[in-house]
C-alpha positions as a Python dict, from the first residue, in 0.01 Angstrom:
ca = {
    (1, 'X'): (0, 0, 0),
    (2, 'X'): (62, 240, 289),
    (3, 'X'): (-117, 5, 533),
    (4, 'X'): (92, -290, 413),
    (5, 'X'): (417, -102, 467),
    (6, 'X'): (303, 4, 813),
    (7, 'X'): (228, -359, 898),
    (8, 'X'): (572, -474, 777),
    (9, 'X'): (741, -205, 984),
    (10, 'X'): (541, -305, 1291),
    (11, 'X'): (653, -667, 1252),
    (12, 'X'): (1016, -555, 1211),
    (13, 'X'): (999, -334, 1520),
    (14, 'X'): (840, -605, 1730),
    (15, 'X'): (1118, -848, 1638),
    (16, 'X'): (1384, -586, 1711),
    (17, 'X'): (1228, -500, 2046),
    (18, 'X'): (1204, -863, 2148),
    (19, 'X'): (1575, -910, 2068),
    (20, 'X'): (1707, -628, 2288),
    (21, 'X'): (1655, -260, 2360),
    (22, 'X'): (1364, -32, 2298),
    (23, 'X'): (1198, 148, 2006),
    (24, 'X'): (1258, 521, 1983),
    (25, 'X'): (1037, 736, 1762),
    (26, 'X'): (1265, 994, 1598),
    (27, 'X'): (1024, 1200, 1390),
    (28, 'X'): (1007, 1244, 1014),
    (29, 'X'): (1268, 1110, 778),
    (30, 'X'): (1452, 1321, 519),
    (31, 'X'): (1360, 1323, 148),
    (32, 'X'): (1567, 1562, -65),
    (33, 'X'): (1571, 1573, -448),
    (34, 'X'): (1924, 1579, -583),
    (35, 'X'): (1819, 1784, -887),
    (36, 'X'): (1741, 2152, -842),
    (37, 'X'): (1389, 2187, -981),
    (38, 'X'): (1039, 2251, -848),
    (39, 'X'): (907, 1900, -913),
    (40, 'X'): (1044, 1549, -926),
    (41, 'X'): (1053, 1404, -1277),
    (42, 'X'): (1098, 1050, -1397),
    (43, 'X'): (1453, 919, -1332),
    (44, 'X'): (1535, 1204, -1093),
    (45, 'X'): (1737, 1086, -796),
    (46, 'X'): (1632, 1155, -435),
    (47, 'X'): (1808, 1116, -102),
    (48, 'X'): (1589, 926, 143),
    (49, 'X'): (1726, 892, 494),
    (50, 'X'): (1758, 1057, 836),
    (51, 'X'): (1958, 1312, 1031),
    (52, 'X'): (2090, 1281, 1387),
    (53, 'X'): (2246, 1553, 1600),
    (54, 'X'): (2477, 1538, 1900),
    (55, 'X'): (2568, 1171, 1865),
    (56, 'X'): (2858, 1066, 2084),
    (57, 'X'): (3163, 953, 1893),
    (58, 'X'): (3192, 573, 1900),
    (59, 'X'): (2820, 504, 1861),
    (60, 'X'): (2753, 228, 1607),
    (61, 'X'): (2458, 189, 1367),
    (62, 'X'): (2310, -108, 1182),
    (63, 'X'): (2093, -67, 873),
    (64, 'X'): (1827, -307, 743),
    (65, 'X'): (1916, -529, 450),
    (66, 'X'): (1744, -387, 140),
    (67, 'X'): (1814, -516, -211),
    (68, 'X'): (1784, -327, -538),
    (69, 'X'): (1422, -218, -485),
    (70, 'X'): (1293, -13, -195),
    (71, 'X'): (932, -75, -301),
    (72, 'X'): (735, -127, -618),
    (73, 'X'): (858, 110, -895),
    (74, 'X'): (1115, 270, -662),
    (75, 'X'): (1471, 155, -725),
    (76, 'X'): (1781, 199, -513),
    (77, 'X'): (2061, 380, -695),
    (78, 'X'): (2309, 386, -405),
    (79, 'X'): (2290, 172, -89),
    (80, 'X'): (2310, 286, 270),
    (81, 'X'): (2572, 549, 342),
    (82, 'X'): (2651, 742, 660),
    (83, 'X'): (2819, 1085, 646),
    (84, 'X'): (2943, 1316, 921),
    (85, 'X'): (2798, 1664, 874),
    (86, 'X'): (2942, 1842, 1179),
    (87, 'X'): (3183, 1768, 1464),
    (88, 'X'): (3153, 1941, 1803),
    (89, 'X'): (3436, 1918, 2054),
    (90, 'X'): (3365, 1898, 2428),
    (91, 'X'): (3576, 1932, 2734),
    (92, 'X'): (3895, 1733, 2765),
    (93, 'X'): (3823, 1370, 2838),
    (94, 'X'): (3472, 1378, 2693),
    (95, 'X'): (3386, 1229, 2350),
    (96, 'X'): (3316, 1452, 2055),
    (97, 'X'): (2959, 1506, 1936),
    (98, 'X'): (2873, 1430, 1575),
    (99, 'X'): (2592, 1543, 1349),
    (100, 'X'): (2521, 1251, 1116),
    (101, 'X'): (2327, 1204, 798),
    (102, 'X'): (2252, 861, 655),
    (103, 'X'): (2025, 713, 394),
    (104, 'X'): (1970, 577, 45),
    (105, 'X'): (1962, 727, -304),
    (106, 'X'): (1645, 622, -487),
    (107, 'X'): (1470, 692, -816),
    (108, 'X'): (1160, 593, -1011),
    (109, 'X'): (1086, 548, -1378),
    (110, 'X'): (707, 549, -1351),
    (111, 'X'): (475, 842, -1295),
    (112, 'X'): (268, 843, -977),
    (113, 'X'): (252, 912, -604),
    (114, 'X'): (457, 679, -385),
    (115, 'X'): (443, 636, -7),
    (116, 'X'): (793, 539, 89),
    (117, 'X'): (831, 292, 376),
    (118, 'X'): (947, 416, 717),
    (119, 'X'): (1313, 379, 809),
    (120, 'X'): (1432, 180, 1109),
    (121, 'X'): (1795, 189, 1222),
    (122, 'X'): (1951, 8, 1516),
    (123, 'X'): (2184, 207, 1740),
    (124, 'X'): (2446, 63, 1976),
    (125, 'X'): (2584, 314, 2223),
    (126, 'X'): (2928, 304, 2381),
    (127, 'X'): (2765, 173, 2699),
    (128, 'X'): (2634, -132, 2510),
    (129, 'X'): (2271, -18, 2502),
    (130, 'X'): (2091, -128, 2185),
    (131, 'X'): (1777, 49, 2066),
    (132, 'X'): (1590, 95, 1740),
    (133, 'X'): (1539, 440, 1588),
    (134, 'X'): (1224, 474, 1378),
    (135, 'X'): (1177, 759, 1129),
    (136, 'X'): (839, 846, 983),
    (137, 'X'): (783, 772, 611),
    (138, 'X'): (763, 1025, 329),
    (139, 'X'): (546, 1069, 23),
    (140, 'X'): (683, 1157, -321),
    (141, 'X'): (511, 1243, -648),
    (142, 'X'): (688, 1147, -969),
    (143, 'X'): (585, 1350, -1275),
    (144, 'X'): (654, 1335, -1645),
    (145, 'X'): (749, 1621, -1872),
    (146, 'X'): (436, 1826, -1953),
    (147, 'X'): (343, 1832, -2320),
    (148, 'X'): (132, 2106, -2478),
    (149, 'X'): (-89, 1905, -2710),
    (150, 'X'): (-218, 2220, -2879),
    (151, 'X'): (119, 2325, -3016),
    (152, 'X'): (301, 1993, -3014),
    (153, 'X'): (421, 1870, -3352),
    (154, 'X'): (588, 1533, -3381),
    (155, 'X'): (919, 1531, -3565),
    (156, 'X'): (1076, 1250, -3758),
    (157, 'X'): (1399, 1094, -3641),
    (158, 'X'): (1695, 1285, -3776),
    (159, 'X'): (1952, 1104, -3977),
    (160, 'X'): (2316, 1060, -3886),
    (161, 'X'): (2520, 1375, -3926),
    (162, 'X'): (2813, 1351, -4164),
    (163, 'X'): (3130, 1520, -4045),
    (164, 'X'): (3438, 1575, -4264),
    (165, 'X'): (3723, 1333, -4212),
    (166, 'X'): (4016, 1493, -4031),
    (167, 'X'): (4385, 1414, -4055),
    (168, 'X'): (4390, 1297, -3694),
    (169, 'X'): (4136, 1026, -3785),
    (170, 'X'): (4322, 915, -4098),
    (171, 'X'): (4677, 930, -3959),
    (172, 'X'): (4657, 611, -3747),
    (173, 'X'): (4525, 412, -4043),
    (174, 'X'): (4793, 547, -4277),
    (175, 'X'): (5066, 478, -4023),
    (176, 'X'): (4931, 129, -3962),
    (177, 'X'): (4918, 58, -4336),
    (178, 'X'): (5275, 177, -4387),
    (179, 'X'): (5394, -28, -4091),
    (180, 'X'): (5213, -336, -4225),
    (181, 'X'): (5362, -284, -4571),
    (182, 'X'): (5707, -249, -4417),
    (183, 'X'): (5664, -571, -4221),
    (184, 'X'): (5549, -756, -4533),
    (185, 'X'): (5846, -623, -4732),
    (186, 'X'): (6085, -722, -4453),
    (187, 'X'): (5935, -1071, -4435),
    (188, 'X'): (5967, -1116, -4814),
    (189, 'X'): (6328, -996, -4805),
    (190, 'X'): (6416, -1233, -4521),
    (191, 'X'): (6250, -1528, -4697),
    (192, 'X'): (6432, -1457, -5025),
    (193, 'X'): (6761, -1412, -4843),
    (194, 'X'): (6714, -1736, -4651),
    (195, 'X'): (6628, -1933, -4963),
    (196, 'X'): (6924, -1794, -5154),
    (197, 'X'): (7162, -1866, -4869),
    (198, 'X'): (7044, -2229, -4858),
    (199, 'X'): (7015, -2278, -5235),
    (200, 'X'): (7331, -2412, -5403),
    (201, 'X'): (7249, -2211, -5715),
    (202, 'X'): (7283, -1884, -5523),
    (203, 'X'): (7561, -1982, -5278),
    (204, 'X'): (7895, -1866, -5413),
    (205, 'X'): (8135, -2156, -5383),
    (206, 'X'): (8507, -2086, -5371),
    (207, 'X'): (8734, -2290, -5599),
    (208, 'X'): (8881, -2606, -5451),
    (209, 'X'): (9238, -2472, -5443),
    (210, 'X'): (9129, -2154, -5262),
    (211, 'X'): (8948, -2359, -4998),
    (212, 'X'): (9245, -2593, -4959),
    (213, 'X'): (9504, -2314, -4930),
    (214, 'X'): (9287, -2131, -4678),
    (215, 'X'): (9264, -2442, -4459),
    (216, 'X'): (9634, -2523, -4493),
    (217, 'X'): (9724, -2174, -4383),
    (218, 'X'): (9591, -2261, -4036),
    (219, 'X'): (9879, -2509, -3984),
    (220, 'X'): (10169, -2271, -4042),
    (221, 'X'): (10432, -2254, -3771),
    (222, 'X'): (10555, -2516, -3527),
    (223, 'X'): (10275, -2489, -3270),
    (224, 'X'): (10155, -2842, -3354),
    (225, 'X'): (10495, -3009, -3393),
    (226, 'X'): (10500, -3147, -3039),
    (227, 'X'): (10463, -3529, -3032),
    (228, 'X'): (10128, -3514, -2853),
    (229, 'X'): (9993, -3265, -3114),
    (230, 'X'): (10132, -3417, -3433),
    (231, 'X'): (9816, -3623, -3488),
    (232, 'X'): (9612, -3303, -3515),
    (233, 'X'): (9878, -3149, -3742),
    (234, 'X'): (9899, -3435, -3991),
    (235, 'X'): (9526, -3514, -3979),
    (236, 'X'): (9440, -3155, -4067),
    (237, 'X'): (9684, -3141, -4360),
    (238, 'X'): (9593, -3480, -4509),
    (239, 'X'): (9217, -3429, -4464),
    (240, 'X'): (9246, -3098, -4649),
    (241, 'X'): (9440, -3267, -4930),
    (242, 'X'): (9184, -3549, -4946),
    (243, 'X'): (8904, -3293, -4996),
    (244, 'X'): (9106, -3115, -5265),
    (245, 'X'): (9188, -3441, -5448),
    (246, 'X'): (8822, -3543, -5440),
    (247, 'X'): (8718, -3206, -5585),
    (248, 'X'): (9006, -3176, -5835),
    (249, 'X'): (9025, -3530, -5972),
    (250, 'X'): (8685, -3674, -5883),
    (251, 'X'): (8837, -3942, -5662),
    (252, 'X'): (8655, -4054, -5348),
    (253, 'X'): (8961, -3981, -5139),
    (254, 'X'): (8771, -3925, -4815),
    (255, 'X'): (8672, -4294, -4794),
    (256, 'X'): (8992, -4442, -4943),
    (257, 'X'): (9319, -4553, -4790),
    (258, 'X'): (9650, -4395, -4880),
    (259, 'X'): (9740, -4680, -5113),
    (260, 'X'): (9405, -4658, -5294),
    (261, 'X'): (9436, -4282, -5337),
    (262, 'X'): (9779, -4296, -5499),
    (263, 'X'): (9680, -4598, -5706),
    (264, 'X'): (9407, -4387, -5867),
    (265, 'X'): (9639, -4085, -5900),
    (266, 'X'): (9905, -4264, -6104),
    (267, 'X'): (9752, -4135, -6426),
    (268, 'X'): (9698, -3783, -6291),
    (269, 'X'): (9903, -3493, -6423),
    (270, 'X'): (10125, -3470, -6116),
    (271, 'X'): (10504, -3442, -6150),
    (272, 'X'): (10676, -3759, -6039),
    (273, 'X'): (10889, -3594, -5772),
    (274, 'X'): (10586, -3416, -5626),
    (275, 'X'): (10389, -3741, -5645),
    (276, 'X'): (10654, -3921, -5440),
    (277, 'X'): (10678, -3639, -5184),
    (278, 'X'): (10301, -3632, -5144),
    (279, 'X'): (10284, -4009, -5104),
    (280, 'X'): (10559, -3995, -4843),
    (281, 'X'): (10362, -3723, -4658),
    (282, 'X'): (10047, -3938, -4649),
    (283, 'X'): (10238, -4246, -4532),
    (284, 'X'): (10410, -4048, -4256),
    (285, 'X'): (10070, -3912, -4150),
    (286, 'X'): (9935, -4269, -4126),
    (287, 'X'): (10222, -4367, -3896),
    (288, 'X'): (10162, -4062, -3678),
    (289, 'X'): (9785, -4116, -3657),
    (290, 'X'): (9770, -4494, -3619),
    (291, 'X'): (10112, -4607, -3491),
    (292, 'X'): (10183, -4317, -3253),
    (293, 'X'): (10495, -4235, -3454),
    (294, 'X'): (10670, -3907, -3365),
    (295, 'X'): (10798, -3733, -3676),
    (296, 'X'): (11114, -3524, -3667),
    (297, 'X'): (11113, -3147, -3691),
    (298, 'X'): (11269, -3176, -4038),
    (299, 'X'): (10978, -3390, -4159),
    (300, 'X'): (10729, -3157, -3995),
    (301, 'X'): (10884, -2857, -4164),
    (302, 'X'): (10848, -3022, -4508),
    (303, 'X'): (10485, -3131, -4459),
    (304, 'X'): (10304, -2803, -4516),
    (305, 'X'): (10521, -2677, -4810),
    (306, 'X'): (10471, -3012, -4984),
    (307, 'X'): (10093, -2984, -4946),
    (308, 'X'): (10089, -2623, -5067),
    (309, 'X'): (10312, -2702, -5368),
    (310, 'X'): (10086, -2990, -5466),
    (311, 'X'): (9774, -2769, -5457),
    (312, 'X'): (9929, -2480, -5647),
    (313, 'X'): (10097, -2703, -5907),
    (314, 'X'): (9788, -2906, -5988),
    (315, 'X'): (9571, -2593, -5988),
    (316, 'X'): (9806, -2424, -6236),
    (317, 'X'): (9796, -2730, -6459),
    (318, 'X'): (9417, -2717, -6461),
    (319, 'X'): (9426, -2345, -6542),
    (320, 'X'): (9666, -2397, -6834),
    (321, 'X'): (9433, -2660, -6976),
    (322, 'X'): (9136, -2424, -6964),
    (323, 'X'): (9316, -2130, -7134),
    (324, 'X'): (9299, -2147, -7513),
    (325, 'X'): (9534, -1943, -7738),
    (326, 'X'): (9393, -1630, -7891),
    (327, 'X'): (9338, -1637, -8269),
    (328, 'X'): (9600, -1454, -8474),
    (329, 'X'): (9365, -1343, -8747),
    (330, 'X'): (9356, -966, -8783),
    (331, 'X'): (9644, -904, -8542),
    (332, 'X'): (9939, -684, -8631),
    (333, 'X'): (10294, -789, -8557),
    (334, 'X'): (10339, -488, -8334),
    (335, 'X'): (10048, -590, -8103),
    (336, 'X'): (10126, -743, -7769),
    (337, 'X'): (9902, -1015, -7624),
    (338, 'X'): (9872, -998, -7246),
    (339, 'X'): (9738, -1299, -7058),
    (340, 'X'): (9613, -1232, -6704),
    (341, 'X'): (9569, -1508, -6447),
    (342, 'X'): (9426, -1512, -6094),
    (343, 'X'): (9683, -1491, -5819),
    (344, 'X'): (9768, -1805, -5621),
    (345, 'X'): (9768, -1801, -5240),
    (346, 'X'): (10125, -1926, -5199),
    (347, 'X'): (10459, -1753, -5163),
    (348, 'X'): (10653, -2061, -5260),
    (349, 'X'): (10532, -2117, -5617),
    (350, 'X'): (10499, -1831, -5865),
    (351, 'X'): (10326, -1867, -6201),
    (352, 'X'): (10338, -1628, -6492),
    (353, 'X'): (10269, -1626, -6861),
    (354, 'X'): (10529, -1456, -7078),
    (355, 'X'): (10378, -1405, -7423),
    (356, 'X'): (10608, -1353, -7710),
    (357, 'X'): (10620, -992, -7811),
    (358, 'X'): (10788, -813, -8095),
    (359, 'X'): (10926, -475, -8008),
    (360, 'X'): (11028, -216, -8263),
    (361, 'X'): (11230, 87, -8184),
}
């Protein structure tokens, strides 16, 4: 093995010398164990390299390309590395002198004696002179741990040690479980809320007269009485009344003409005077919407009160039909029957129930 390495080095040096420069024998290389012990054991790391003193600053070095293995059973742990050990200053104008140390970190996992190959490094001075520095090889003995066979007793593999569970180990799992439970509860709540909000059985629907009065309230005042805005004014009022009539009387007023609506409402429980006023309102709205008719301020002022009176009057009629008289069985003459009704959103029509009462002094 040693002869083979010497032959390889000789070939390398001959090629380097033929390229340029000369071969310089530099003496022994450096082999230093990185572990502080008397012998080198398996897997111990060693520094294998060289040391140079008084090298002018600016000198360049080139190292040979070595892969993962320096030689058989000797592996490279760290590739080539150059370190500056000492710096010496000279006179002004002269370059500094450096003490350098370079090499590889190697190890072996097999017992035996190994003759490491010599090291060859190319040096390029500041003057452009190229030469090859050759360092003598080293020998290393790799040993295993000594075992006293007389007293050695093999031991079985120990089992896994059981340590008590601490709060710090459990806390992340508990916190994660609580967070997951909270997310699940939130998701369930959102799903139930969404389904209820989109399910007609759970959506609270306001009565038709409340919806109509709320919409009509938007058209109070004379902001929409101008001729160019009257179409919006009358369309909003009549569309609201159409929706109310469809809900209150079951008439398809949204798809019907004015004449068809009032034809179907002839048998409805609407006072005749209110019926005529409402019909006049719808006809005036048709002229405004389709014939570009400009209604007078007097007609505009009557439009909204007529619509409100129609809603409140027909709603009150429906309420009176739903209320049934209380039975008189078991009631004393001195008792007073009080009938309460929901308030109506209108200041123009007031409804009240005045039960007959008998007062005694």
